Coordinates of N, CA and C in Angstrom, one line a residue:
M287 N 0.8 -1.2 0.0 CA 0.0 0.0 0.0 C 0.9 1.2 0.0
P288 N 0.7 2.2 -0.9 CA 1.6 3.3 -1.0 C 1.3 4.4 -0.1
D289 N 0.4 4.2 0.9 CA 0.0 5.3 1.8 C 1.2 5.5 2.8
E290 N 1.5 6.8 3.0 CA 2.7 7.2 3.9 C 2.2 8.2 4.9
S291 N 3.2 8.7 5.7 CA 2.8 9.7 6.7 C 2.1 10.8 6.1
A292 N 1.1 11.3 6.8 CA 0.3 12.4 6.3 C 1.1 13.7 6.1
S293 N 0.8 14.3 5.0 CA 1.4 15.6 4.7 C 0.8 16.7 5.6
P294 N 1.5 17.6 6.2 CA 0.9 18.7 7.0 C 0.0 19.6 6.2
A295 N 0.2 19.6 4.8 CA -0.7 20.5 4.0 C -2.0 19.8 3.6
S296 N -2.1 18.5 3.9 CA -3.4 17.8 3.5 C -4.5 18.2 4.5
P297 N -5.7 18.5 4.0 CA -6.8 18.8 4.9 C -7.1 17.5 5.7
R298 N -7.5 17.7 7.0 CA -7.7 16.6 7.9 C -9.1 16.1 7.7
I299 N -9.2 14.8 7.5 CA -10.5 14.1 7.4 C -10.7 13.0 8.4
G300 N -9.7 12.8 9.3 CA -9.8 11.7 10.3 C -11.0 11.8 11.2
A301 N -11.3 13.0 11.7 CA -12.5 13.2 12.5 C -13.8 12.8 11.8
Q302 N -13.9 13.2 10.5 CA -15.1 12.9 9.8 C -15.3 11.4 9.6
L303 N -14.1 10.8 9.3 CA -14.2 9.3 9.1 C -14.6 8.6 10.3
R304 N -14.0 9.0 11.5 CA -14.3 8.4 12.8 C -15.8 8.6 13.1
A305 N -16.3 9.8 12.9 CA -17.7 10.1 13.2 C -18.6 9.3 12.3
A306 N -18.2 9.1 11.0 CA -19.1 8.3 10.1 C -19.1 6.8 10.6
R307 N -17.9 6.3 11.1 CA -17.8 4.9 11.6 C -18.7 4.8 12.8
Q308 N -18.6 5.7 13.7 CA -19.4 5.6 14.9 C -20.9 5.8 14.7
A309 N -21.2 6.6 13.7 CA -22.7 6.8 13.3 C -23.2 5.5 12.7
A310 N -22.3 4.8 12.0 CA -22.8 3.5 11.4 C -22.7 2.4 12.4
R311 N -22.3 2.7 13.7 CA -22.2 1.7 14.7 C -21.4 0.5 14.3
K312 N -20.2 0.8 13.7 CA -19.3 -0.3 13.3 C -18.0 -0.1 14.0
S313 N -17.4 -1.3 14.3 CA -16.1 -1.3 15.0 C -15.1 -1.1 14.0
M314 N -13.9 -0.8 14.4 CA -12.8 -0.6 13.5 C -12.4 -1.9 12.8
A315 N -12.6 -3.0 13.5 CA -12.3 -4.3 12.9 C -13.3 -4.6 11.7
E316 N -14.6 -4.2 11.9 CA -15.6 -4.4 10.9 C -15.3 -3.6 9.7
V317 N -14.9 -2.3 9.9 CA -14.6 -1.5 8.8 C -13.4 -1.9 8.0
A318 N -12.4 -2.4 8.8 CA -11.1 -2.9 8.2 C -11.4 -4.0 7.3
E319 N -12.2 -5.0 7.8 CA -12.6 -6.2 7.0 C -13.3 -5.8 5.7
Q320 N -14.3 -4.9 5.8 CA -15.1 -4.5 4.7 C -14.4 -3.7 3.7
S321 N -13.4 -2.9 4.1 CA -12.6 -2.0 3.2 C -11.3 -2.6 2.7
G322 N -10.9 -3.7 3.3 CA -9.7 -4.4 2.9 C -8.4 -3.6 3.4
L323 N -8.6 -2.8 4.5 CA -7.5 -2.1 5.1 C -7.3 -2.8 6.5
T324 N -6.2 -2.4 7.1 CA -5.9 -3.0 8.4 C -6.4 -2.0 9.6
K325 N -6.6 -2.6 10.7 CA -7.0 -1.8 11.9 C -6.0 -0.8 12.2
G326 N -4.7 -1.2 12.2 CA -3.7 -0.2 12.5 C -3.6 1.0 11.6
F327 N -3.9 0.7 10.3 CA -3.9 1.8 9.3 C -5.1 2.7 9.5
L328 N -6.3 2.1 9.8 CA -7.5 2.9 10.1 C -7.3 3.8 11.3
S329 N -6.7 3.2 12.3 CA -6.4 4.0 13.6 C -5.6 5.2 13.3
K330 N -4.5 5.0 12.5 CA -3.7 6.2 12.1 C -4.4 7.2 11.3
L331 N -5.3 6.7 10.3 CA -6.0 7.5 9.4 C -7.0 8.4 10.2
E332 N -7.7 7.8 11.2 CA -8.7 8.5 12.0 C -8.0 9.6 12.9
R333 N -6.7 9.5 13.1 CA -5.9 10.5 13.8 C -5.1 11.4 12.9
D334 N -5.4 11.3 11.6 CA -4.7 12.1 10.6 C -3.2 11.9 10.7
L335 N -2.7 10.7 10.9 CA -1.3 10.4 11.0 C -0.8 9.7 9.7
T336 N -1.6 9.5 8.7 CA -1.2 8.9 7.5 C -2.1 9.3 6.3
N337 N -1.6 9.1 5.1 CA -2.3 9.4 3.9 C -3.0 8.1 3.4
I338 N -3.9 8.3 2.5 CA -4.6 7.1 1.9 C -4.7 7.3 0.4
S339 N -4.6 6.2 -0.3 CA -4.7 6.3 -1.8 C -6.2 6.6 -2.2
V340 N -6.4 7.0 -3.4 CA -7.7 7.3 -3.8 C -8.6 6.1 -3.8
A341 N -8.1 5.0 -4.3 CA -8.8 3.7 -4.4 C -9.2 3.2 -3.0
S342 N -8.3 3.3 -2.1 CA -8.6 2.9 -0.7 C -9.6 3.8 0.0
L343 N -9.5 5.1 -0.3 CA -10.5 6.0 0.3 C -11.9 5.7 -0.3
I344 N -12.0 5.4 -1.5 CA -13.3 5.0 -2.1 C -13.9 3.8 -1.4
R345 N -13.0 2.8 -1.2 CA -13.5 1.5 -0.6 C -13.9 1.8 0.9
L346 N -13.1 2.7 1.6 CA -13.4 3.0 2.9 C -14.8 3.7 3.1
C347 N -15.0 4.7 2.2 CA -16.3 5.4 2.2 C -17.4 4.5 1.9
D348 N -17.2 3.5 1.1 CA -18.3 2.5 0.8 C -18.6 1.7 2.0
A349 N -17.5 1.3 2.8 CA -17.8 0.6 4.0 C -18.5 1.4 5.1
L350 N -18.2 2.7 5.1 CA -18.8 3.6 6.1 C -20.2 4.1 5.7
G351 N -20.6 3.8 4.4 CA -21.9 4.3 4.0 C -22.0 5.7 3.7
I352 N -20.8 6.3 3.3 CA -20.8 7.7 2.9 C -20.2 7.9 1.5
S353 N -20.3 9.0 0.9 CA -19.7 9.3 -0.4 C -18.5 10.1 -0.2
V354 N -17.5 9.9 -1.1 CA -16.3 10.7 -1.1 C -16.6 12.2 -1.1
G355 N -17.6 12.6 -1.9 CA -17.9 14.0 -2.0 C -18.3 14.6 -0.7
S356 N -18.8 13.8 0.2 CA -19.3 14.3 1.5 C -18.1 14.8 2.4
L357 N -16.9 14.4 2.0 CA -15.7 14.9 2.8 C -15.2 16.2 2.3
F358 N -15.7 16.7 1.2 CA -15.2 18.0 0.6 C -15.9 19.2 1.3
Q359 N -15.2 20.1 1.8 CA -15.7 21.4 2.3 C -15.7 22.4 1.2
A360 N -16.9 22.6 0.5 CA -16.9 23.4 -0.7 C -17.1 24.9 -0.3
A361 N -16.8 25.7 -1.3 CA -17.1 27.1 -1.2 C -18.6 27.3 -1.2
K362 N -19.1 28.3 -0.5 CA -20.5 28.6 -0.3 C -21.1 29.3 -1.5
G363 N -20.3 30.2 -2.2 CA -20.8 31.0 -3.3 C -20.3 30.5 -4.6
E364 N -20.7 31.1 -5.7 CA -20.3 30.7 -7.0 C -19.0 31.3 -7.5
F365 N -18.5 32.3 -6.7 CA -17.3 33.0 -7.1 C -16.1 32.6 -6.1
V366 N -15.0 32.1 -6.6 CA -13.9 31.7 -5.8 C -12.7 32.4 -6.3
R367 N -12.1 33.3 -5.5 CA -10.9 34.0 -5.9 C -9.6 33.2 -5.8
K368 N -8.7 33.6 -6.7 CA -7.4 32.9 -6.6 C -6.8 33.1 -5.3
G369 N -6.2 32.0 -4.8 CA -5.6 32.0 -3.4 C -6.6 31.7 -2.3
E370 N -7.9 31.6 -2.7 CA -8.9 31.3 -1.7 C -9.6 30.0 -2.0
Y371 N -9.0 29.1 -2.8 CA -9.6 27.8 -3.1 C -9.7 26.9 -1.9
P372 N -10.9 26.4 -1.6 CA -11.0 25.5 -0.4 C -10.2 24.2 -0.7
P373 N -9.3 23.9 0.2 CA -8.6 22.6 0.1 C -9.4 21.4 0.4
I374 N -9.2 20.3 -0.3 CA -9.9 19.1 0.0 C -8.9 17.9 0.1
N375 N -9.3 16.8 0.5 CA -8.5 15.6 0.6 C -9.2 14.5 -0.1
F376 N -8.7 14.2 -1.3 CA -9.2 13.2 -2.2 C -8.4 12.0 -2.2
G377 N -7.5 11.8 -1.2 CA -6.6 10.7 -1.2 C -5.4 10.9 -2.1
G378 N -4.5 9.9 -2.1 CA -3.3 10.1 -2.9 C -2.1 10.5 -2.1
Q379 N -0.9 10.5 -2.7 CA 0.3 10.9 -2.0 C 1.0 12.0 -2.7
G380 N 1.4 13.0 -2.0 CA 2.1 14.1 -2.7 C 1.2 15.0 -3.6
V381 N -0.1 15.0 -3.2 CA -1.1 15.8 -3.9 C -1.8 16.8 -3.0
R382 N -1.9 18.0 -3.5 CA -2.7 19.0 -2.8 C -3.8 19.4 -3.8
E383 N -5.0 19.3 -3.3 CA -6.2 19.5 -4.1 C -7.2 20.6 -3.6
Y384 N -7.8 21.2 -4.5 CA -8.7 22.3 -4.2 C -10.0 22.2 -5.0
L385 N -11.1 22.5 -4.3 CA -12.4 22.4 -5.0 C -12.8 23.8 -5.5
L386 N -13.0 23.9 -6.8 CA -13.3 25.2 -7.5 C -14.7 25.5 -7.7
T387 N -15.6 24.5 -7.6 CA -17.0 24.7 -7.8 C -17.7 24.8 -6.5
P388 N -18.9 25.5 -6.4 CA -19.6 25.7 -5.2 C -20.3 24.5 -4.6
A389 N -20.6 24.6 -3.3 CA -21.5 23.6 -2.7 C -22.9 23.6 -3.4
G390 N -23.4 22.4 -3.6 CA -24.7 22.3 -4.1 C -24.7 22.2 -5.6
E391 N -23.6 22.4 -6.3 CA -23.6 22.3 -7.7 C -23.5 20.8 -8.1
K392 N -24.5 20.3 -8.7 CA -24.6 18.9 -9.0 C -24.2 18.6 -10.5
R393 N -24.3 19.6 -11.4 CA -24.1 19.3 -12.8 C -22.6 19.0 -13.2
V394 N -21.7 19.7 -12.5 CA -20.3 19.6 -12.8 C -19.5 19.9 -11.6
Q395 N -18.3 19.4 -11.5 CA -17.4 19.6 -10.4 C -16.0 19.8 -10.9
A396 N -15.3 20.8 -10.5 CA -13.9 21.1 -10.9 C -13.0 21.0 -9.7
I397 N -11.9 20.3 -9.9 CA -10.9 20.1 -8.8 C -9.5 20.5 -9.4
L398 N -8.7 21.3 -8.7 CA -7.4 21.7 -9.1 C -6.4 20.9 -8.3
S399 N -5.5 20.2 -8.9 CA -4.5 19.4 -8.2 C -3.1 19.9 -8.5
D400 N -2.3 20.1 -7.4 CA -0.9 20.4 -7.4 C -0.2 19.1 -7.0
I401 N 0.6 18.5 -7.9 CA 1.1 17.2 -7.7 C 2.7 17.3 -7.7
E402 N 3.2 16.8 -6.6 CA 4.7 16.8 -6.4 C 5.3 15.7 -7.3
P403 N 6.6 15.8 -7.6 CA 7.3 14.7 -8.3 C 7.2 13.4 -7.5
G404 N 6.8 12.3 -8.2 CA 6.6 11.1 -7.5 C 5.2 10.9 -6.9
G405 N 4.4 12.0 -6.9 CA 3.0 11.9 -6.3 C 2.0 11.4 -7.2
G406 N 0.8 11.1 -6.7 CA -0.3 10.6 -7.6 C -1.3 9.9 -6.8
S407 N -2.2 9.2 -7.5 CA -3.4 8.6 -6.8 C -3.1 7.4 -6.1
G408 N -1.9 6.7 -6.3 CA -1.6 5.4 -5.7 C -1.6 4.4 -6.8
D409 N -1.1 3.2 -6.5 CA -0.9 2.2 -7.5 C -2.2 1.4 -7.8
E410 N -3.2 1.4 -6.9 CA -4.4 0.7 -7.2 C -5.4 1.4 -8.1
P411 N -5.8 0.9 -9.2 CA -6.7 1.6 -10.1 C -8.1 1.8 -9.4
Y412 N -8.8 2.8 -9.7 CA -10.1 3.1 -9.1 C -11.0 3.7 -10.2
S413 N -12.3 3.7 -9.9 CA -13.3 4.3 -10.8 C -14.1 5.2 -9.9
L414 N -14.9 6.1 -10.5 CA -15.7 7.1 -9.8 C -17.2 7.1 -10.3
P415 N -18.1 7.4 -9.4 CA -19.5 7.3 -9.8 C -20.0 8.6 -10.5
T416 N -19.3 9.0 -11.5 CA -19.7 10.1 -12.4 C -19.7 9.5 -13.8
D417 N -20.2 10.3 -14.8 CA -20.2 9.8 -16.2 C -18.9 10.1 -16.9
V418 N -18.4 11.3 -16.8 CA -17.3 11.7 -17.6 C -16.3 12.4 -16.7
E419 N -15.0 12.2 -17.0 CA -13.9 12.8 -16.3 C -13.0 13.5 -17.4
F420 N -12.6 14.7 -17.1 CA -11.8 15.5 -18.0 C -10.5 16.0 -17.2
A421 N -9.4 15.8 -17.8 CA -8.1 16.3 -17.2 C -7.4 17.2 -18.2
F422 N -7.0 18.4 -17.7 CA -6.3 19.4 -18.4 C -5.0 19.7 -17.7
V423 N -3.9 19.5 -18.3 CA -2.6 19.7 -17.6 C -2.2 21.2 -17.8
L424 N -2.2 21.9 -16.7 CA -1.9 23.3 -16.7 C -0.3 23.6 -16.7
A425 N 0.4 22.7 -16.0 CA 1.8 22.8 -15.9 C 2.4 21.4 -15.6
G426 N 3.6 21.2 -16.1 CA 4.3 19.9 -15.9 C 3.9 18.8 -16.8
Q427 N 4.1 17.6 -16.3 CA 3.7 16.4 -17.1 C 3.0 15.4 -16.2
L428 N 1.9 14.8 -16.7 CA 1.1 13.8 -16.0 C 1.1 12.5 -16.7
R429 N 1.2 11.4 -16.0 CA 1.0 10.1 -16.5 C -0.3 9.5 -16.0
I430 N -1.1 9.1 -17.0 CA -2.4 8.5 -16.6 C -2.5 7.1 -17.2
V431 N -3.0 6.1 -16.4 CA -3.2 4.8 -16.9 C -4.7 4.5 -16.9
V432 N -5.3 4.3 -18.1 CA -6.7 4.1 -18.2 C -7.0 2.8 -18.9
A433 N -7.6 1.8 -18.2 CA -7.9 0.5 -18.7 C -6.6 -0.1 -19.2
G434 N -5.5 0.1 -18.5 CA -4.2 -0.5 -18.9 C -3.4 0.2 -19.9
E435 N -4.0 1.3 -20.5 CA -3.3 2.1 -21.5 C -2.6 3.2 -20.8
H436 N -1.3 3.4 -21.1 CA -0.4 4.4 -20.5 C -0.4 5.6 -21.4
L437 N -0.8 6.8 -20.8 CA -0.8 8.0 -21.5 C 0.1 9.0 -20.8
T438 N 0.8 9.9 -21.6 CA 1.6 11.0 -21.1 C 1.0 12.3 -21.5
L439 N 0.6 13.1 -20.6 CA 0.1 14.4 -20.9 C 1.0 15.5 -20.5
D440 N 1.4 16.4 -21.5 CA 2.2 17.5 -21.2 C 1.4 18.8 -21.0
A441 N 2.0 19.9 -20.5 CA 1.3 21.1 -20.3 C 0.5 21.5 -21.6
G442 N -0.8 21.8 -21.4 CA -1.6 22.2 -22.5 C -2.4 21.0 -23.1
D443 N -2.1 19.8 -22.7 CA -2.8 18.6 -23.2 C -4.0 18.4 -22.4
A444 N -5.1 17.8 -23.0 CA -6.3 17.5 -22.3 C -6.7 16.1 -22.7
F445 N -7.5 15.5 -21.8 CA -7.9 14.1 -22.0 C -9.3 13.9 -21.3
T446 N -10.2 13.3 -22.1 CA -11.5 13.0 -21.6 C -11.8 11.5 -21.7
F447 N -12.4 10.9 -20.6 CA -12.7 9.5 -20.6 C -13.8 9.2 -19.6
G448 N -14.3 8.0 -19.7 CA -15.4 7.6 -18.8 C -14.9 7.4 -17.4
S449 N -15.5 8.0 -16.4 CA -15.1 7.9 -15.0 C -15.2 6.5 -14.4
S450 N -16.1 5.7 -15.0 CA -16.3 4.3 -14.5 C -15.1 3.4 -15.0
I451 N -14.3 3.9 -15.9 CA -13.1 3.0 -16.3 C -12.0 3.1 -15.2
K452 N -11.5 2.0 -14.9 CA -10.4 1.9 -13.9 C -9.2 2.8 -14.3
H453 N -8.7 3.6 -13.4 CA -7.6 4.4 -13.8 C -6.7 4.9 -12.6
T454 N -5.5 5.3 -12.9 CA -4.6 5.9 -11.9 C -3.9 7.1 -12.6
F455 N -3.3 7.9 -11.8 CA -2.4 9.0 -12.3 C -1.2 9.2 -11.4
H456 N -0.1 9.7 -12.0 CA 1.0 10.0 -11.2 C 2.0 10.9 -12.0
V457 N 2.9 11.5 -11.2 CA 4.0 12.3 -11.8 C 5.3 11.6 -11.6
L458 N 6.1 11.5 -12.6 CA 7.3 10.7 -12.4 C 8.2 11.4 -11.4
P459 N 9.0 10.7 -10.6 CA 9.9 11.3 -9.6 C 10.9 12.2 -10.3
S460 N 11.3 11.8 -11.5 CA 12.3 12.6 -12.2 C 11.8 13.9 -12.8
A461 N 10.5 14.0 -12.9 CA 9.8 15.2 -13.5 C 9.6 16.3 -12.4
G462 N 9.3 17.5 -12.9 CA 9.0 18.6 -12.0 C 7.6 18.4 -11.5
P463 N 7.1 19.4 -10.6 CA 5.7 19.3 -10.2 C 4.8 19.6 -11.3
A464 N 3.5 19.1 -11.1 CA 2.5 19.3 -12.2 C 1.3 19.9 -11.5
Q465 N 0.5 20.6 -12.4 CA -0.8 21.2 -11.9 C -1.8 20.8 -12.9
V466 N -2.9 20.2 -12.4 CA -3.9 19.6 -13.3 C -5.3 20.0 -12.9
L467 N -6.1 20.4 -13.9 CA -7.5 20.7 -13.6 C -8.3 19.5 -14.0
W468 N -9.1 19.0 -13.0 CA -10.0 17.8 -13.2 C -11.4 18.3 -13.3
V469 N -12.2 17.8 -14.2 CA -13.6 18.2 -14.2 C -14.5 16.9 -14.3
F470 N -15.5 16.8 -13.4 CA -16.3 15.6 -13.4 C -17.8 16.1 -13.8
S471 N -18.5 15.2 -14.5 CA -19.9 15.5 -14.8 C -20.6 14.2 -14.8
P472 N -21.7 14.1 -14.0 CA -22.1 15.1 -13.0 C -21.1 15.2 -11.8
A473 N -21.4 16.0 -10.8 CA -20.5 16.1 -9.7 C -20.5 14.8 -8.9
L474 N -19.4 14.6 -8.1 CA -19.4 13.5 -7.2 C -20.5 13.7 -6.2
P475 N -21.3 12.6 -5.8 CA -22.3 12.8 -4.8 C -21.8 13.2 -3.5
D476 N -22.5 14.1 -2.8 CA -22.0 14.6 -1.5 C -23.0 14.2 -0.4
D477 N -24.0 13.4 -0.7 CA -24.9 13.0 0.3 C -25.5 11.6 0.0
G478 N -26.0 10.9 1.0 CA -26.5 9.6 0.8 C -25.3 8.7 0.3
L479 N -25.5 7.6 -0.2 CA -24.4 6.8 -0.8 C -24.8 6.4 -2.2
D480 N -24.0 6.9 -3.1 CA -24.3 6.7 -4.5 C -23.2 5.8 -5.0
V481 N -22.8 4.8 -4.2 CA -21.6 4.0 -4.6 C -22.0 2.5 -4.7
E482 N -23.2 2.2 -4.8 CA -23.6 0.8 -4.9 C -23.0 0.2 -6.2
Q483 N -23.1 0.9 -7.3 CA -22.5 0.5 -8.5 C -21.0 0.4 -8.4
L484 N -20.4 1.4 -7.8 CA -19.0 1.5 -7.6 C -18.5 0.3 -6.8
A485 N -19.3 0.0 -5.7 CA -18.9 -1.2 -4.9 C -18.9 -2.5 -5.7
R486 N -19.9 -2.6 -6.5 CA -20.0 -3.9 -7.3 C -18.9 -3.9 -8.3
E487 N -18.5 -2.8 -8.9 CA -17.4 -2.8 -9.8 C -16.1 -3.2 -9.1
Q488 N -15.9 -2.6 -7.9 CA -14.6 -2.8 -7.1 C -14.6 -4.3 -6.7
A489 N -15.7 -4.8 -6.2 CA -15.8 -6.2 -5.8 C -15.5 -7.1 -6.9
K490 N -16.1 -6.8 -8.1 CA -15.8 -7.6 -9.3 C -14.4 -7.7 -9.6
A491 N -13.7 -6.5 -9.5 CA -12.3 -6.4 -9.8 C -11.4 -7.2 -8.9
R492 N -11.9 -7.4 -7.6 CA -11.1 -8.1 -6.6 C -11.4 -9.6 -6.6
T493 N -12.5 -10.0 -7.4 CA -12.8 -11.4 -7.5 C -11.9 -12.2 -8.3
P494 N -11.2 -13.3 -7.8 CA -10.3 -14.0 -8.6 C -10.9 -14.5 -9.9
R495 N -10.2 -14.4 -11.0 CA -10.7 -14.9 -12.3 C -10.6 -16.4 -12.4
S496 N -11.4 -17.0 -13.2 CA -11.3 -18.5 -13.4 C -10.0 -18.7 -14.2
P497 N -9.4 -19.9 -14.2 CA -8.2 -20.2 -14.9 C -8.2 -19.9 -16.4
G498 N -9.4 -20.1 -17.0 CA -9.5 -19.9 -18.4 C -9.8 -18.5 -18.8
A499 N -10.1 -17.6 -17.8 CA -10.5 -16.2 -18.2 C -9.3 -15.4 -18.7
R500 N -9.6 -14.5 -19.6 CA -8.6 -13.6 -20.1 C -8.2 -12.5 -19.1
A501 N -6.9 -12.2 -19.0 CA -6.5 -11.1 -18.1 C -6.7 -9.8 -18.7
G502 N -7.2 -8.8 -18.0 CA -7.5 -7.5 -18.5 C -6.6 -6.5 -17.9
G503 N -6.7 -5.2 -18.4 CA -5.8 -4.2 -17.9 C -6.4 -3.5 -16.8
N504 N -5.7 -2.5 -16.2 CA -6.2 -1.7 -15.2 C -7.2 -0.7 -15.7
R505 N -8.2 8.2 -11.1 CA -7.8 9.5 -11.3 C -6.5 9.4 -11.2

């Protein structure tokens, strides 16, 4: 698991995750089993002592009965000035992210990512409960793996793909920092749990294939 010590710049989500677990009346052991994580890791996460990959965060939210979007503290108005972007924690390592669209906007969601060299979503591919995902590289270079296909995006490049397709992203350790604008349509759900389809997809991906089955490929 690529999760490491929490970055001081990462918004804290431990208290929210602990409150969601307690509200669901689940023990740490139950959540660990359902999410495929360890009790020790969850304990550190609830105390904001470690980072979590995007894929692991999605599985954890599924186990807790909440949506990833519910962790985002969005701007209240439609106008967000430069330097006042609300920071969010969408998982990953070496990534600082900011929500650019206002609370309550369901049609579209924009997230700005500042990614350090070697940073990214984590090694485990993930999918999201939105229809379309758009990535525009504002600076640096971004590597994206979508359904096993490796793509390199340079500054000024854009890429659009289905959010339900398994994917990962990262910046090479030898490269400089990157800045990426992500746009999702519709927005990630921020209430209830809209991850039943997501859970089925993730469970299917973790189910061992029969000996005769073809091997397939992998934000």
